[in-house]
mmCIF file of C-alpha atoms in Angstrom:
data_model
loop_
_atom_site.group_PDB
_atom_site.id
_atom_site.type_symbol
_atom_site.label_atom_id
_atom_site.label_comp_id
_atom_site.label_asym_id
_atom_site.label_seq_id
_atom_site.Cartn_x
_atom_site.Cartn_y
_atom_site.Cartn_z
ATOM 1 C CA UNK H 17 -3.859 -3.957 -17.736
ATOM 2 C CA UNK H 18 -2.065 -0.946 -19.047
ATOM 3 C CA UNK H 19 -2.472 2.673 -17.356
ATOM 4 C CA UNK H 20 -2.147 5.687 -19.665
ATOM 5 C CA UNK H 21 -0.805 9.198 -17.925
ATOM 6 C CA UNK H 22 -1.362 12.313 -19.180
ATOM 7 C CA UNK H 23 1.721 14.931 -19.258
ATOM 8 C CA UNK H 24 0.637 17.136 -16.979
ATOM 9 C CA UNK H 25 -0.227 14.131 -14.060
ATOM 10 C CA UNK H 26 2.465 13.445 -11.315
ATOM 11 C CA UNK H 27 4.932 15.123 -14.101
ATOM 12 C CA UNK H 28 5.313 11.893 -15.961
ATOM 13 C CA UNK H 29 5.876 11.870 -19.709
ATOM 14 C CA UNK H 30 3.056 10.183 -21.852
ATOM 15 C CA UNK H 31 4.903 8.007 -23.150
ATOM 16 C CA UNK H 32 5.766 5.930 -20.417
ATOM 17 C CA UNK H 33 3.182 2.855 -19.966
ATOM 18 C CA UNK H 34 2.966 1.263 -16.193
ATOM 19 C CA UNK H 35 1.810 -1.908 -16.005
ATOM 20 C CA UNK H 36 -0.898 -2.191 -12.602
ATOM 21 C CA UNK H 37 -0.109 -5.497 -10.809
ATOM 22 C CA UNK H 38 -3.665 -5.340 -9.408
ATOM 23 C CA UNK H 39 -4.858 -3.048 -6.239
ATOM 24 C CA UNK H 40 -4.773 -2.907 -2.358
ATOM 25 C CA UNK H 41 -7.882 -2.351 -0.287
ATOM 26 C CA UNK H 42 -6.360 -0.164 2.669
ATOM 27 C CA UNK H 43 -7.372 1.615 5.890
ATOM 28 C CA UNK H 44 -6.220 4.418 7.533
ATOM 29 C CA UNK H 45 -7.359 5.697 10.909
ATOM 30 C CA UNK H 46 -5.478 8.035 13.422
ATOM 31 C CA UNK H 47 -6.258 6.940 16.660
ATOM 32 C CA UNK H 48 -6.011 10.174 18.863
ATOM 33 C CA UNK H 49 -6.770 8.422 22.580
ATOM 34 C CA UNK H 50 -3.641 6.261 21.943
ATOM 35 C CA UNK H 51 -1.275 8.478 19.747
ATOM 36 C CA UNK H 52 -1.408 6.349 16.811
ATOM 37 C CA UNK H 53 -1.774 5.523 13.071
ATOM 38 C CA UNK H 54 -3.782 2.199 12.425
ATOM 39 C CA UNK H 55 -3.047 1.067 9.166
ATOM 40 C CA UNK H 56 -5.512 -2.216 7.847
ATOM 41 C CA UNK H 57 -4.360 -4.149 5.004
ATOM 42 C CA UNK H 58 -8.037 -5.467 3.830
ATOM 43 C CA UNK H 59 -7.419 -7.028 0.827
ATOM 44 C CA UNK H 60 -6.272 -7.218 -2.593
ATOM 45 C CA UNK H 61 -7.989 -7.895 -6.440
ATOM 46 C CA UNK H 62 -6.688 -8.958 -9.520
ATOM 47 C CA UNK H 63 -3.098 -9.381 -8.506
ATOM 48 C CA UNK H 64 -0.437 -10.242 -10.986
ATOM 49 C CA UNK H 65 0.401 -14.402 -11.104
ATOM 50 C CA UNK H 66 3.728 -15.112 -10.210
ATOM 51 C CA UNK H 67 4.095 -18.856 -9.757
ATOM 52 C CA UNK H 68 3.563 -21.677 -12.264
ATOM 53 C CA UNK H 69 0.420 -22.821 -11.216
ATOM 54 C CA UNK H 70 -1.215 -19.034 -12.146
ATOM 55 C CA UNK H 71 -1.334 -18.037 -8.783
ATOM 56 C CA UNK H 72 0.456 -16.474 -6.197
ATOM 57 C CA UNK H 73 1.483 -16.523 -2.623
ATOM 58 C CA UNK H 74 0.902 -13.136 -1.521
ATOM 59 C CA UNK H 75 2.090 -11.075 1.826
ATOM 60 C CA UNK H 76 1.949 -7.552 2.039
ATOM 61 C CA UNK H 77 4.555 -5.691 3.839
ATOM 62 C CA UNK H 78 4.584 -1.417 4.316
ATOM 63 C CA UNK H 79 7.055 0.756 6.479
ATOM 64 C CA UNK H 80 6.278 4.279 7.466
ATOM 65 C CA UNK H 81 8.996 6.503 6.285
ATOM 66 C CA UNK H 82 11.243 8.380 6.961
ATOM 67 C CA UNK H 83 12.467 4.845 8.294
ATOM 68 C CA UNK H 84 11.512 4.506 12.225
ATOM 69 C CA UNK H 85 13.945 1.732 12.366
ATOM 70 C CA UNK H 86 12.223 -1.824 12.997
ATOM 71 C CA UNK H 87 9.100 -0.499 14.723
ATOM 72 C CA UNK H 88 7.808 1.537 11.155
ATOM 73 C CA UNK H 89 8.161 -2.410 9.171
ATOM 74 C CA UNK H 90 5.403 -4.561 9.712
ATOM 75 C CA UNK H 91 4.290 -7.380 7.304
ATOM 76 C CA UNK H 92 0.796 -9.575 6.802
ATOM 77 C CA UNK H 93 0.725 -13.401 6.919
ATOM 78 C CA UNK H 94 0.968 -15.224 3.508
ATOM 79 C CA UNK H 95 -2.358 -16.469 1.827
ATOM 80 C CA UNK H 96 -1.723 -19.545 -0.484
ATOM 81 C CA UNK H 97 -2.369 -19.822 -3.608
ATOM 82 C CA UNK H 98 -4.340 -16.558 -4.232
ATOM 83 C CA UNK H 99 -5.365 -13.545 -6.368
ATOM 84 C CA UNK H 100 -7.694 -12.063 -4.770
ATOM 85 C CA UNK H 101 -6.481 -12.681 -1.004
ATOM 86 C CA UNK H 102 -8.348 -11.098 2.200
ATOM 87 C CA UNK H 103 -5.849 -9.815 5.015
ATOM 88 C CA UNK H 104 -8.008 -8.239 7.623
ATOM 89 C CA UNK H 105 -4.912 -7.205 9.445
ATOM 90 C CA UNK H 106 -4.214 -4.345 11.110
ATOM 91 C CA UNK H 107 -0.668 -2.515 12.348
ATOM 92 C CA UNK H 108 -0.380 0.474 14.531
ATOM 93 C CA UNK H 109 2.328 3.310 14.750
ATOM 94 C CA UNK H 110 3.243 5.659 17.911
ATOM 95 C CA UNK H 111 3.460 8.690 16.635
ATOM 96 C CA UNK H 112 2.122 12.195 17.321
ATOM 97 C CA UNK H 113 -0.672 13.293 14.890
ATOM 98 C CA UNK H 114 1.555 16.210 14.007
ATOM 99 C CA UNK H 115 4.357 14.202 12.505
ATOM 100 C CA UNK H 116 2.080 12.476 10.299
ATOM 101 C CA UNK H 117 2.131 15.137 7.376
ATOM 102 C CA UNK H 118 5.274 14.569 7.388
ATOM 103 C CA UNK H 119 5.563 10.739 6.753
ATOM 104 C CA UNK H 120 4.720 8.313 4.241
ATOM 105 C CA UNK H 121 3.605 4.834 3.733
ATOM 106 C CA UNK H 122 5.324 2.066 1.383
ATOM 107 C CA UNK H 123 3.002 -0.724 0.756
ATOM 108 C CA UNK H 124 4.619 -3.933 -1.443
ATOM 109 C CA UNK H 125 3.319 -6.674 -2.417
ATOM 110 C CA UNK H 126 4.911 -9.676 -2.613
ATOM 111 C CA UNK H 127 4.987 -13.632 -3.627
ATOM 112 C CA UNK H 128 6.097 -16.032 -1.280
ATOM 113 C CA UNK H 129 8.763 -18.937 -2.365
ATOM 114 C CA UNK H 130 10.066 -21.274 -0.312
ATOM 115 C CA UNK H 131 13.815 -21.423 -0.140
ATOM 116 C CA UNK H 132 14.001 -18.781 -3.266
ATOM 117 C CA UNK H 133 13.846 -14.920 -2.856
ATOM 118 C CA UNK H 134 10.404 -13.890 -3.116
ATOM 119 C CA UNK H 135 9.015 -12.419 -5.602
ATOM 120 C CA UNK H 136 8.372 -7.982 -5.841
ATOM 121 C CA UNK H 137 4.379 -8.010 -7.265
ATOM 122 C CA UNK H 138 3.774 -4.559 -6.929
ATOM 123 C CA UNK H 139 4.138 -1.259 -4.875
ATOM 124 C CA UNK H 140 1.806 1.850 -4.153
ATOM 125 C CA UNK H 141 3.291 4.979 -1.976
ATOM 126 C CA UNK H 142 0.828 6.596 0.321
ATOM 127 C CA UNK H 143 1.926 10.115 1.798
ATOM 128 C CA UNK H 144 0.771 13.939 2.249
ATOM 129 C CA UNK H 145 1.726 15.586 -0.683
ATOM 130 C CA UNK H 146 -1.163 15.274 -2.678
ATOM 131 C CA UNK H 147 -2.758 11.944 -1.504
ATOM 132 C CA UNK H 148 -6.107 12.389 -0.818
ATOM 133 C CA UNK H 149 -6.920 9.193 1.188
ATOM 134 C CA UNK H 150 -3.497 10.588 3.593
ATOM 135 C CA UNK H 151 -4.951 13.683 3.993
ATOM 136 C CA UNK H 152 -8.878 12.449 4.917
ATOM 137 C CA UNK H 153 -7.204 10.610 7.381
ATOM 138 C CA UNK H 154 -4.999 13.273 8.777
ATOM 139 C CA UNK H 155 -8.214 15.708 9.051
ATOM 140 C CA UNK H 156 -10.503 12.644 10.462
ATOM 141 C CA UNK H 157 -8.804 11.404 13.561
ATOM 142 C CA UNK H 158 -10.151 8.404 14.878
ATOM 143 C CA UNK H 159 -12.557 7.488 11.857
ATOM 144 C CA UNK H 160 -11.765 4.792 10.061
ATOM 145 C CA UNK H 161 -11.260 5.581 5.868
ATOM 146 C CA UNK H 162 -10.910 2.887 3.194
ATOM 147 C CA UNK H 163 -9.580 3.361 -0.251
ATOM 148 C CA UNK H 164 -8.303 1.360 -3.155
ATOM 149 C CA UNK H 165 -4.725 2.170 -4.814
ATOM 150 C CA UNK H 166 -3.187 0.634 -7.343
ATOM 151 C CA UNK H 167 -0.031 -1.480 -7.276
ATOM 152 C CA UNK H 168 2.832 -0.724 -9.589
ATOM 153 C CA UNK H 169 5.460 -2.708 -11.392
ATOM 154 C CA UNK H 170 7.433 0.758 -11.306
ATOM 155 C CA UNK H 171 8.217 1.428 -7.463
ATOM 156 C CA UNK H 172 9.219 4.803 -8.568
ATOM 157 C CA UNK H 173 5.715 5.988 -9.515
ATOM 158 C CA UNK H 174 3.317 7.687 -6.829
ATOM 159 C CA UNK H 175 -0.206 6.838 -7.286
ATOM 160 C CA UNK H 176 -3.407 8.867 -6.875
ATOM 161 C CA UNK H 177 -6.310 6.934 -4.981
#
């Protein structure tokens, strides 16, 4: 699938065609008894096939940033042989709900091959500036908020939910 952006969106000439490498079901919930983000990787639909067979071997891994050192990396299990795999994993951050505006979450998703370097599927950036699923969940502490975002070929792109 091909994704068409208008000049004036995310200042991105329209010209330039990104390819979506499917979508991530995520959930974001600031958990204000504990001092932390919970971030749930749900799922994901319609991802891009990177192995022979026409699937892929998904994991999903995301890193609060700026970089918190090991702590802010966390990554899912690997689902076999998959498009459309279901996660239902969840990773928590310490960190004081007045830092979080001004943070940011990588999520990438990636193939899994054994004894190769695995193989980049696609990327979505979830911060502050702009992001509206960030900002519900930086206005609705502990209540749980899902949204979809797409996955990018082009790690360089910010998406809107």
């Amino acid at each position: 699938m091909y994704t068409f952006f208008c000049p004036h969106k995310n200042n991105i000439s329209p010209h330039i065609i990104i390819l979506e490498r499917g979508r991530i079901l995520v959930s974001l919930m600031y958990n204000s008894q504990k001092s932390c983000l919970v971030v749930g990787v749900v799922r994901c639909a319609h991802l891009a096939a990177m192995d022979s067979n026409g699937y892929s071997d998904p994991f999903v891994k995301i890193c609060l940033k700026p970089d918190m050192g090991k702590k802010a990396k966390n990554k899912t299990q690997t689902k076999k042989k998959t498009l459309n795999p279901e996660f239902n994993e969840e990773f928590s951050y310490e960190i004081k709900h007045g830092e979080l505006a001004k943070k940011s979450l990588d999520i990438s998703v990636w193939d899994y091959d054994m004894g190769k370097s695995n193989d980049f599927i696609g990327k979505c950036h979830v911060w502050s500036q702009g992001m509206s699923h960030w900002y519900e969940c930086l206005k609705n502490k502990d209540k749980k908020i899902e949204r979809w975002h797409v996955l990018s070929n082009d790690s360089s792109v910010q998406f809107e939910d």
